Structures are given as structure tokens and as C-alpha cells.
Coordinates of C-alpha atoms in Angstrom, one line a residue:
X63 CA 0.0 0.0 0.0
X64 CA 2.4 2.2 0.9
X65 CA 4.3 1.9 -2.2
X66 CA 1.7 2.1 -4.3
X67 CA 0.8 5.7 -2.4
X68 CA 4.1 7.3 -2.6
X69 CA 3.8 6.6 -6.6
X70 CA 0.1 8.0 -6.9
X71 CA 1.0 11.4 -4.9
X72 CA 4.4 11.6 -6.5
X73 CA 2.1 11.5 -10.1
X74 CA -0.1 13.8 -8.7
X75 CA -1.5 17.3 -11.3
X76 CA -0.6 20.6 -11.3
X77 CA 2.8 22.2 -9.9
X78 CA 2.7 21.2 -6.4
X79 CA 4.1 17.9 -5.7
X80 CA 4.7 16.3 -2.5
X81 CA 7.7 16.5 -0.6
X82 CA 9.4 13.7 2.0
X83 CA 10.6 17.0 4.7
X84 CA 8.2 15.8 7.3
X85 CA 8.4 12.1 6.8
X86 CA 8.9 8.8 9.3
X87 CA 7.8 10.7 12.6
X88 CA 7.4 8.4 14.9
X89 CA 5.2 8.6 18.8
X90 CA 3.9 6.0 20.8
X91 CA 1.0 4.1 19.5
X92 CA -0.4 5.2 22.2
X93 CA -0.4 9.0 21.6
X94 CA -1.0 8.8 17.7
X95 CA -4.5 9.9 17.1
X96 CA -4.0 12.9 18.6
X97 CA -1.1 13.6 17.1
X98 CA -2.4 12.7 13.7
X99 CA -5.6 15.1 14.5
X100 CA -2.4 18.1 15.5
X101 CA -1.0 17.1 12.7
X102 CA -3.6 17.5 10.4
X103 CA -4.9 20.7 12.2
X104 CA -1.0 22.2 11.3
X105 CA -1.6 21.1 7.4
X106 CA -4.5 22.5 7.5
X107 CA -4.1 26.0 8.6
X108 CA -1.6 26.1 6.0
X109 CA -3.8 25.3 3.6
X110 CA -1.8 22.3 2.1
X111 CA -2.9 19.3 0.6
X112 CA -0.9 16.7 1.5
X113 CA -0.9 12.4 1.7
X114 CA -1.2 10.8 4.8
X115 CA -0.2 7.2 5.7
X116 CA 1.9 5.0 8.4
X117 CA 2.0 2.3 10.5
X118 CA -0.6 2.6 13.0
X119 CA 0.9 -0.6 15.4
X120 CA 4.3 1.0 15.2
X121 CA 3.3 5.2 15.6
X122 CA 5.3 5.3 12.3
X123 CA 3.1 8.3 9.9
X124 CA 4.2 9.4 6.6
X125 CA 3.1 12.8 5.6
X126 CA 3.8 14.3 2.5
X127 CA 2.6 17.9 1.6
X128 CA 2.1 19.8 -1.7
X129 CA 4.7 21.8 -2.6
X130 CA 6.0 23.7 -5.1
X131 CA 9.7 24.3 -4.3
X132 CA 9.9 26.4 -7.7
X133 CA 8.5 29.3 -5.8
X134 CA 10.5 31.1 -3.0
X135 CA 8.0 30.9 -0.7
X136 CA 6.8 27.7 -0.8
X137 CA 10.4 26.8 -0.6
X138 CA 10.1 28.7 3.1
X139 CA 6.8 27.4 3.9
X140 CA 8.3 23.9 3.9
X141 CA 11.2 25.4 6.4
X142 CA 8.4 26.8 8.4
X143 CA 5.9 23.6 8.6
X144 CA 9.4 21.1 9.3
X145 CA 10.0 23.5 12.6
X146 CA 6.7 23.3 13.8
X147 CA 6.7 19.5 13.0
X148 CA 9.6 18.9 15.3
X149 CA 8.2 20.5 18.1
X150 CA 4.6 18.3 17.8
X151 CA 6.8 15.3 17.3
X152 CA 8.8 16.2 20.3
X153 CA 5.2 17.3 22.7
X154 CA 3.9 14.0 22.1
X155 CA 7.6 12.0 22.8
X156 CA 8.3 11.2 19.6
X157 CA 11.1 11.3 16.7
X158 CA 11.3 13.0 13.6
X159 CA 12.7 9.9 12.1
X160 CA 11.4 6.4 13.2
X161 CA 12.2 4.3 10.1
X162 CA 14.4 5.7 7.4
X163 CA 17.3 8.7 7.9
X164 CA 17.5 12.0 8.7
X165 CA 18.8 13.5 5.2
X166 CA 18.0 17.0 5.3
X167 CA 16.7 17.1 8.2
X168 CA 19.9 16.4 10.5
X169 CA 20.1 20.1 12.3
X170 CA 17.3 18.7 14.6
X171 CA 19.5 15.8 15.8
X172 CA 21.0 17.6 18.7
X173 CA 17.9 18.9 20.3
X174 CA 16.7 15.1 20.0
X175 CA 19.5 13.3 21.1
X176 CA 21.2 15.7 24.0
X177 CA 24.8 17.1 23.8
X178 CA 26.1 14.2 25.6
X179 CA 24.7 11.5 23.1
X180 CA 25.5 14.2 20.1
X181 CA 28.7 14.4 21.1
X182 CA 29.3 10.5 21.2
X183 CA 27.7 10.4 17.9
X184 CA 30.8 12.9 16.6
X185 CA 33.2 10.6 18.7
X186 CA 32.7 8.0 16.1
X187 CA 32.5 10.2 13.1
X188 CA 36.1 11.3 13.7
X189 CA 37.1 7.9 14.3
X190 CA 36.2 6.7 11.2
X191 CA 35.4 9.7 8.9
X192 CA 37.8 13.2 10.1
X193 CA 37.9 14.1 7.2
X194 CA 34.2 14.4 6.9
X195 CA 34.1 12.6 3.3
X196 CA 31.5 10.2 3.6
X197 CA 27.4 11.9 3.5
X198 CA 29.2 15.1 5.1
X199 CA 27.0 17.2 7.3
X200 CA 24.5 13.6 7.4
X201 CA 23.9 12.5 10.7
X202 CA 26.3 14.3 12.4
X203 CA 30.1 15.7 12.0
X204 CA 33.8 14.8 13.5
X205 CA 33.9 16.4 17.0
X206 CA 35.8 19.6 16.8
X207 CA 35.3 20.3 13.3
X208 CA 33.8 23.3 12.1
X209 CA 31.9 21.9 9.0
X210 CA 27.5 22.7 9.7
X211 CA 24.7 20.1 9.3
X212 CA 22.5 20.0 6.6
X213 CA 19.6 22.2 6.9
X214 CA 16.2 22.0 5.3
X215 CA 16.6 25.2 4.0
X216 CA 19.7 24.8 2.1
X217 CA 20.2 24.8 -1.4
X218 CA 17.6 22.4 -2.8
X219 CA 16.6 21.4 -6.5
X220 CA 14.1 23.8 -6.9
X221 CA 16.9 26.6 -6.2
X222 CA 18.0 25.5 -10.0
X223 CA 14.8 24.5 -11.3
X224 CA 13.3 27.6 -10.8
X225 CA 16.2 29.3 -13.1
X226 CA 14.6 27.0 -15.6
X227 CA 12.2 29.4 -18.0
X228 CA 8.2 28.6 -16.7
X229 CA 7.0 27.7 -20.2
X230 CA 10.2 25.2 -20.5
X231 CA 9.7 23.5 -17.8
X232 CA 6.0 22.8 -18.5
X233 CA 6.9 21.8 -21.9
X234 CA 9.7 19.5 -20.7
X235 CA 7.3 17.6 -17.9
X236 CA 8.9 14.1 -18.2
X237 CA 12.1 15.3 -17.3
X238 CA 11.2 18.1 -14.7
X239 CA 8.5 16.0 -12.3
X240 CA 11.4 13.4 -11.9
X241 CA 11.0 13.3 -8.0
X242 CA 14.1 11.1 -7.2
X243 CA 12.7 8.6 -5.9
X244 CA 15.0 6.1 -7.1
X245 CA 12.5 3.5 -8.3
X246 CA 14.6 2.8 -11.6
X247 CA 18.1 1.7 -9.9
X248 CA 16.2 -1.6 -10.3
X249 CA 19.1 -4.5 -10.9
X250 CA 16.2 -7.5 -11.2
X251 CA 16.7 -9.0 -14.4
X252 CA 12.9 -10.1 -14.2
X253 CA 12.5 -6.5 -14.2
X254 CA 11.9 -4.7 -17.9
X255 CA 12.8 -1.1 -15.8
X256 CA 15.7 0.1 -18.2
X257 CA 18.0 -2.3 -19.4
X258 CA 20.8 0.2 -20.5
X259 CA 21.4 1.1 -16.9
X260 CA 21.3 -2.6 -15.5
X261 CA 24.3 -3.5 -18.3
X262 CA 26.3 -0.3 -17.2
X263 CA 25.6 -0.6 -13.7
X264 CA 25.7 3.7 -14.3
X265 CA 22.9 6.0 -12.5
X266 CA 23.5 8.3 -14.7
X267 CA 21.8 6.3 -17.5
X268 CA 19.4 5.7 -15.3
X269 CA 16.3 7.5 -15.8
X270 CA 16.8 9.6 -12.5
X271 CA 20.0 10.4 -14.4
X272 CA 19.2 11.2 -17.5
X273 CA 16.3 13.6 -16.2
X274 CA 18.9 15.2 -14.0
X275 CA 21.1 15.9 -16.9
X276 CA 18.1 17.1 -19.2
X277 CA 17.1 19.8 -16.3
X278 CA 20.8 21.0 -15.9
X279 CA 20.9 21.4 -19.6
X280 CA 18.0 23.3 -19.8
X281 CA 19.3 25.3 -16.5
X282 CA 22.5 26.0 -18.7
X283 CA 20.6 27.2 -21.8
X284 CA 18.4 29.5 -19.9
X285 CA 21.3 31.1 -18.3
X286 CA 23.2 31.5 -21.5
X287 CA 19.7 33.7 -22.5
X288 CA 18.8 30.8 -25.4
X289 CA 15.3 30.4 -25.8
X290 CA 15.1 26.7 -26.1
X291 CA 11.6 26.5 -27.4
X292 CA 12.1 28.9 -30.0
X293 CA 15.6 26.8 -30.9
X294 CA 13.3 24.0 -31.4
X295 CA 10.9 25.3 -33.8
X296 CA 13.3 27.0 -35.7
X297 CA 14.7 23.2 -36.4
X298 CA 11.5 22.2 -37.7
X299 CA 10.5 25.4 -39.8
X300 CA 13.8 26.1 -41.6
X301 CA 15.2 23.2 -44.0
X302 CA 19.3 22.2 -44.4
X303 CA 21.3 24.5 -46.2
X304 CA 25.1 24.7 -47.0
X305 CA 25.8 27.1 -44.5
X306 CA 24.1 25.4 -41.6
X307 CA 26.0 21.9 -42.9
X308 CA 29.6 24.4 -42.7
X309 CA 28.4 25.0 -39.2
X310 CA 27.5 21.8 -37.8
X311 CA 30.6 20.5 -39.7
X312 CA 32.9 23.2 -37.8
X313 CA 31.5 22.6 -34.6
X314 CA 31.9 18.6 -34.9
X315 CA 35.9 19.6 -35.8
X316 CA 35.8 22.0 -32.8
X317 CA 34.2 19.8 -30.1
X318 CA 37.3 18.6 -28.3
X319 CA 38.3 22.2 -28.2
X320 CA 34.8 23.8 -26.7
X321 CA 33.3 22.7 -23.8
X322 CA 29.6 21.9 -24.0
X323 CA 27.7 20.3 -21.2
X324 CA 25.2 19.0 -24.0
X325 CA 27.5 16.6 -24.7
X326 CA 27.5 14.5 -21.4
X327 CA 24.1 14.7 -21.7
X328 CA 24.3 13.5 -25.0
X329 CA 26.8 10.5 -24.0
X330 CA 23.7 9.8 -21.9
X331 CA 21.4 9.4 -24.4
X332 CA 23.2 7.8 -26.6
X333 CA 23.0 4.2 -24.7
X334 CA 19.4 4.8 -24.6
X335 CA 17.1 2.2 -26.1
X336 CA 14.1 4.4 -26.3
X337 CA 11.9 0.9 -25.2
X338 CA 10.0 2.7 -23.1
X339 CA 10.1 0.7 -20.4
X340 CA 10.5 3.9 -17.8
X341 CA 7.6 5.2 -19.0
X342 CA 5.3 1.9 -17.6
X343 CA 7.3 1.3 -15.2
X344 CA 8.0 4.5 -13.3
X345 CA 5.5 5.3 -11.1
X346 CA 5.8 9.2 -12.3
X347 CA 6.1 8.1 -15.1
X348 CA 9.1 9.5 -16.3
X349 CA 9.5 9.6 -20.4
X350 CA 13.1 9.3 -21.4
X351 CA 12.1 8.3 -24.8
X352 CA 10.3 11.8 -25.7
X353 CA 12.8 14.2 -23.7
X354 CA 15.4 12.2 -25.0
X355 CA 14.1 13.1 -28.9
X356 CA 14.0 16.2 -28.6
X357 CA 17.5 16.5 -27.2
X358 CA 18.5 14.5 -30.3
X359 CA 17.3 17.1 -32.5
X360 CA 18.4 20.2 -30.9
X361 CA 21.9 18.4 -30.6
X362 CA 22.3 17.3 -34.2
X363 CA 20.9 21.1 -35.4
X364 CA 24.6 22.2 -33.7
X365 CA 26.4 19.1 -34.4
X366 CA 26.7 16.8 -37.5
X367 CA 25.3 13.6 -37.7
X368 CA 27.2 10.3 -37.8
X369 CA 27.3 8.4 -40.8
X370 CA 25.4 5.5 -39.5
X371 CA 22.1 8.0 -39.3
X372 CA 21.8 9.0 -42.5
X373 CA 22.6 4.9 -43.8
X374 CA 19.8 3.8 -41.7
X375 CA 17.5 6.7 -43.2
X376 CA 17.9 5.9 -46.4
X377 CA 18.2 1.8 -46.3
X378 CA 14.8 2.1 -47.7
X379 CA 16.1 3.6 -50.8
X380 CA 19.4 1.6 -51.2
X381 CA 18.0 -1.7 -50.7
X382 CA 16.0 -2.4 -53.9
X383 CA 19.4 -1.7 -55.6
X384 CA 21.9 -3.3 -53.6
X385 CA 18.9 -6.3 -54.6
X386 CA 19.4 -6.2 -58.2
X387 CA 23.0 -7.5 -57.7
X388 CA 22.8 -9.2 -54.2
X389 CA 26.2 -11.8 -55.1
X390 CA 28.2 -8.9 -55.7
X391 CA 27.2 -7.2 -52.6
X392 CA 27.3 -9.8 -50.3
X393 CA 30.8 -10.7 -51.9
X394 CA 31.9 -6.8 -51.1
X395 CA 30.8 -7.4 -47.2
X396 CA 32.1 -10.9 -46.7
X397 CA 36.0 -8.5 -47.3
X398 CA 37.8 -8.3 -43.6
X399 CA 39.1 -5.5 -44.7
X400 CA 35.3 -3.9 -45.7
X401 CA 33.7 -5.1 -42.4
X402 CA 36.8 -3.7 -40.3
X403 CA 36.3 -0.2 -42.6
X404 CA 32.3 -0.6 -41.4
X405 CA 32.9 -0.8 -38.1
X406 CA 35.3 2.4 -37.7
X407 CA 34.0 4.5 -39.6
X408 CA 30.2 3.6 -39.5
X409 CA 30.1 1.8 -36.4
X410 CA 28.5 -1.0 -38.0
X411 CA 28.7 -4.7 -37.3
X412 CA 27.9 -7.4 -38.5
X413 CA 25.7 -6.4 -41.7
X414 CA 23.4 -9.0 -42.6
X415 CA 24.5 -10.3 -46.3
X416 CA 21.4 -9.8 -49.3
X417 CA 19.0 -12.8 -49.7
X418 CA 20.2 -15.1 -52.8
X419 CA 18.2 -16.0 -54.3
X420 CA 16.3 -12.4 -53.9
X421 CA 12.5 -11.9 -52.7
X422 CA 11.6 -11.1 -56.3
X423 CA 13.1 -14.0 -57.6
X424 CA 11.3 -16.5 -55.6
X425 CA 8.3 -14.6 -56.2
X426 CA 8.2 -15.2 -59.9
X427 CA 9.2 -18.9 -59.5
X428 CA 6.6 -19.7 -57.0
X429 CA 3.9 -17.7 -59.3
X430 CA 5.0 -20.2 -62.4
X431 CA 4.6 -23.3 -60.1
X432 CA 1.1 -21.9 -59.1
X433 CA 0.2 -21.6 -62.7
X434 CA 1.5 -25.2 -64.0
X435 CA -0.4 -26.7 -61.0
X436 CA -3.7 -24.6 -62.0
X437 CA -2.9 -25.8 -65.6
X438 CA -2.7 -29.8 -64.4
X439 CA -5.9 -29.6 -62.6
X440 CA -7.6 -28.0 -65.3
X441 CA -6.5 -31.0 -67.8
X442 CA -7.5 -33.5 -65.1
X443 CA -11.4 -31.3 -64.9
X444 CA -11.5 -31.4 -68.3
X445 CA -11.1 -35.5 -68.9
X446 CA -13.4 -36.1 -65.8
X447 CA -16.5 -34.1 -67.2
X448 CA -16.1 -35.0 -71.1
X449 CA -16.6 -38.5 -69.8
X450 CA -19.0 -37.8 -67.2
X451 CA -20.9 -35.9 -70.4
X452 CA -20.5 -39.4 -72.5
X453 CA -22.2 -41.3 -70.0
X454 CA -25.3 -39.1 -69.7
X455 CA -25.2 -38.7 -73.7
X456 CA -25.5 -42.5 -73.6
X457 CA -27.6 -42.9 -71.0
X458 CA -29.9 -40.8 -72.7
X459 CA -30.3 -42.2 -75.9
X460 CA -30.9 -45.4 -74.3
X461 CA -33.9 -43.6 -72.0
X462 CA -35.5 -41.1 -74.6
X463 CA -33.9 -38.4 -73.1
X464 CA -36.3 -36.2 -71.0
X465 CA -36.5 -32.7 -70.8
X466 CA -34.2 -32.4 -67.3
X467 CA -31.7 -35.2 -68.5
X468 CA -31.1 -32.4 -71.8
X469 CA -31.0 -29.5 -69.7
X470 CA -28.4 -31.4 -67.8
X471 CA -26.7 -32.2 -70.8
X472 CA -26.4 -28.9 -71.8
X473 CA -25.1 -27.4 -68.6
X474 CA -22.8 -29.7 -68.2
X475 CA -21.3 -29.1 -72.1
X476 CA -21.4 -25.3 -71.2
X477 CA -19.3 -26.1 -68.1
X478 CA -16.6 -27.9 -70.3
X479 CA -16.3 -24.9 -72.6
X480 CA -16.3 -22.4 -69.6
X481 CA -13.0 -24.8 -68.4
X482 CA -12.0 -24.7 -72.1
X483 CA -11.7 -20.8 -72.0
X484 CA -10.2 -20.7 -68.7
X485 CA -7.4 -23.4 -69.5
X486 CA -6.6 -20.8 -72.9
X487 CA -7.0 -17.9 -70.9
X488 CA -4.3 -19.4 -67.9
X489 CA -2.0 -20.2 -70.8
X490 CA -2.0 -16.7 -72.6
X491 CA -1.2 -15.5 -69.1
X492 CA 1.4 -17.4 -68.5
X493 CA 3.1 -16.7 -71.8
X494 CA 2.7 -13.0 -70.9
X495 CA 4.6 -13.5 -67.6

């Protein structure tokens, strides 16, 4: 149930989306209803619509309220509401973290664990972490170090979303609802949840990493004053000319030289399979695929093409030729030398060798066979009813033919000419062919 809920808010409409800050308190069973009915009283006045869910046997509740952390003061609303969280958590003897960690939320630890227990806690950080490397400012830090905790109202996301252009980020929803959940670092094989990230065993091709990426490129372009939506119409409106093919050509040459973030993102979505499988499988339903596309063809307007895209574009066209001499081709790509060319410079391995004989070929032969077997059974029609038509014309002399045995007679005569027309017709067909 509870997954199911945190994948049904985390889909939820509009701008607001609920946020984990005031997640996992925890108070004796005991006191939980009327903590619940505090709790709900606090959301309330706020005028916040949030999820609510738990563990009633263990006082564990999970509370998630709507927020929009784009806008500045939401983002200090959620500061606000966490502060007076901890002290309802704390009235009612409670924690603000009975199952999972702290995260953000670590500058409430000393007021929940005392300065003597605090201190402890920063005993064994310096033992094992002085220098503060691992989750620094999680938990706790080495005793007598002057690093800070985290605090809820550090930088967050939504510091850099907001940079983000308004009409961008609503047009680039499958990339900028990514909530982070982490659903799609999925390793089961009986999983189908992005197969280019199990193989690589890389988060950033995960889709939590390629969404990442897509939003910090955006971030990047708004800051650089590009108006990305007007970049990407002008790629469908305007057609190729030489210049723009001297430009793309020069910044391909140029690319070690110039540093451009789109192209980690691109080296990101380059091992994507566009299968779709986030999209199903995601419970927010994150679309790599169709963020992905669109990053393709904003990319390849300022950067040329390899070789391989424009083969696959056209196979359509160089197929029926490459099929009127399929031995001579397939000889050509049987080479070493040609398939080890392919695979440098095209990146292509492995090319399937043409049918021999071709499609077309086996057509027409099949088509002949069909029209000697028609031919066979019409002879073998043709014997059966001139004999059948014997026997009647016999059988009716003998009897005095009546009127029904000759109307027989002569439908059964006009059936042998019909075969007789057909069997002419087939072979003047055939000899056309």
C-alpha cells in the first residue's frame, strides 16, 4: 500500500508535488491519534494538501505535503511547517525519524539526542570519517570540526529549477516531475525497468540520471539567454542549407576544443534504447524516450550527424538496388578489410548479407509453379467431365432423353467450354509472364 501511495502522490497534477521533509515521525502508538488530529490541524491551517499514511501498530506516519519548491515561498513554507513539525513530534515524545534517515533534516538531531549522546555520535565520526568525506553534514560531524549540518533550508533542487524558464519546464514535464525517488536503480533481471542502466551498472543512465542531466541542460541554456523553445521550432520550420551543414561540420571539428555540457548529456542518451520501459514502469512516469528526442534534434541542429544515421534513413532507398546485384554485394561485405572499414568508420557490425536468391526472384518462380499446377488440374477437370458428359449422352439415348436429363446435358457441355476458356486464358497468361 504504501508503495503504491508514494507513486500515486508523486504523479499527482498541477505544480505542487509532494515533498518527503516531514516524513517517518514516529510517537507511541499510544499517543498517535491525537497527534495525527495536530497534525492535520498544522496542514490545515496552511492550507496544504498533502498524503497521509503510516504504520498505525508502530506510531510510524508518513506525511507528504504539496509543494511547489519552484517558488520562493513555498520553498520557506516547507522550512516553516518542518520547525513546527519537530516540536509536535517532540510534545507528544516522539522522533522526527522512526524508520528511514534524517537526510535533510539532520540540524534537529542535537535537540533530539542531547549534547552528551551528540557528542558521542561525533566521537565515532572522527574515528572513522575526520575528514568528513562520507554523506558530510549527514547524521552528524567529527567532534571539533567546524563543518555545519545540513539544513532543510539549504540549497535544494528547486533553487535551479526555478532558473529554468516557466513555459520550459511545463513543456519538458517528463524530465522536470522526476522526483528522485529512485525506483529505476532496479538490478532485477525479471525487471523490464531500463536495461541500458542494468548492463552499465551507471545511475546516470538511469532514468533519475538522464532527467537530472536534461534539467541542468535546460538550466545551462536559460542562463546562456537561449530560448530553447524557439531553438526548437526554428529546427522544424527552416530546411538544411550549406551554411548550416559548414556549421555543424565546424562545430563537430571544434568539439574537443569547446566545452559543451550538452555533450555529457548526449553520451547519456546515446545508450538509450528508447523501449519505453520507464515510462510503464516509473511510477511518475518519467518519459526518457520523448525528452530524449527532442534532445536528439536540438543536438544534431549544432552538431553533424554520424554516418550511420543517415545509412539507416535511407536503407529504404538503397535496398532495392543493392537487390538487383545481391552476389556482388554480399561478396563486397564478406572483405575483412570492408567489415573492419564498417565498423570504424560507421560503427557498423555485423551487416546482414542480401538474400540469394532475392524476394523477387522467388516470387516469380513460386507464381509459375502456381500456374502449371492450375494448368494440371484444369486438364484432369476437363477429362473427368467429357466422360461424365459421354455417359449421360449414352444414358440418354438409351432412355429417350427427357427434358431435365437435356438441360443437364447442356449445362454440363457449357461447363466444359467455360473450363476450355479458362485453360486458354491461364495459358496466354502465363506466356505473358
Amino acid at each position: 500500500m504504501r508503495k503504491k501511495a508514494v507513486g500515486l502522490l508523486g504523479a499527482a497534477k498541477g505544480r505542487a508535488k509532494p515533498v518527503a521533509f516531514a516524513e517517518d515521525t514516529c510517537v507511541p502508538p499510544e499517543n498517535l491519534a491525537d497527534f495525527i488530529a495536530e497534525f492535520r490541524t498544522l496542514l490545515d491551517g496552511k492550507a496544504l494538501n498533502y498524503g497521509m499514511f503510516g504504520h498505525v501498530d508502530a506510531g510510524v506516519l508518513h506525511v507528504r505535503p504539496a509543494l511547489d519548491l519552484c517558488d520562493p515561498k513555498q520553498e520557506a513554507l516547507m522550512h516553516q511547517v518542518s520547525d513546527e513539525v519537530v516540536k509536535l513530534v517532540a510534545k507528544y515524545g516522539g522522533l522526527m525519524w522512526g524508520e528511514h534517515g534524517k537526510g535533510f533534516r539532520s540540524e534537529y538531531g542535537p535537540e533530539f539526542f542531547g549534547d552528551e549522546l551528540f557528542n558521542e555520535l561525533r566521537r565515532v565520526k572522527a574515528a572513522f570519517d575526520p575528514l568528513n568525506k562520507m554523506n558530510p553534514g549527514k547524521i552528524c560531524t567529527p567532534l571539533d570540526s567546524q563543518a555545519e549540518l545540513v539544513k532543510v533550508s539549504d540549497t535544494k533542487r528547486g533553487f535551479y529549477d526555478r532558473q529554468i524558464d516557466v513555459k520550459v519546464r511545463d513543456s519538458f514535464k517528463q524530465a522536470m516531475e522526476c522526483n528522485g525517488n529512485g525506483l529505476c536503480f532496479n538490478y532485477d533481471t525479471s525487471s523490464p525497468m531500463c536495461p541500458s542502466m542494468k548492463v552499465t551498472a551507471d545511475r546516470r543512465l538511469s532514468p533519475k540520471g538522464r532527467a537530472g542531466l536534461v534539467r541542468e541542460w535546460l538550466r545551462q541554456l536559460t542562463e546562456q539567454g537561449i530560448d530553447i523553445l524557439d531553438l526548437e521550432s526554428n529546427t522544424y520550420q527552416q530546411g538544411a542549407t550549406v551554411q548550416t551543414l559548414l556549421n555543424r561540420v565546424r562545430n563537430s571539428i571544434n568539439k574537443s576544443k569547446e566545452y559543451d555540457f550538452s555533450h555529457e548529456v548526449y553520451e547519456a542518451m546515446n545508450g538509450c534504447l528508447a523501449c519505453k520501459a520507464c515510462a510503464s514502469q516509473c511510477p511518475i512516469k518519467v518519459d526518457v524516450p520523448s525528452f530524449r528526442a527532442r534532445f536528439l534534434n536540438l543536438y544534431y541542429s549544432r552538431y553533424q550527424r554520424p554516418v550511420k544515421d543517415y545509412l539507416v534513413a535511407n536503407i529504404e532507398v538503397m535496398l532495392p538496388l543493392m537487390a538487383t546485384a545481391p552476389k556482388v554485394v554480399n561478396a563486397a561485405l564478406n572483405q575483412d578489410w570492408i567489415q573492419k572499414l564498417t565498423a570504424s568508420t560507421v560503427g557498423y557490425v555485423d551487416a546482414p548479407l542480401m538474400s540469394v536468391p532475392s524476394l523477387n526472384r522467388v516470387y516469380h518462380i513460386f507464381r509459375c509453379l502456381i500456374c502449371k499446377s492450375w494448368l494440371f488440374f484444369l486438364k484432369r477437370r476437363k477429362s473427368v467431365m467429357y466422360l461424365l458428359c459421354k455417359i449421360l449422352s449414352r444414358a440418354t439415348t438409351m432412355l429417350k432423353s427427357s427434358k431435365t436429363l437435356r438441360n443437364l446435358r447442356t449445362n454440363l457441355d457449357c461447363n466444359l467450354y467455360c473450363c476450355h476458356l479458362s485453360q486458354t486464358a491461364r495459358l496466354n497468361i502465363l506466356r505473358a509472364s
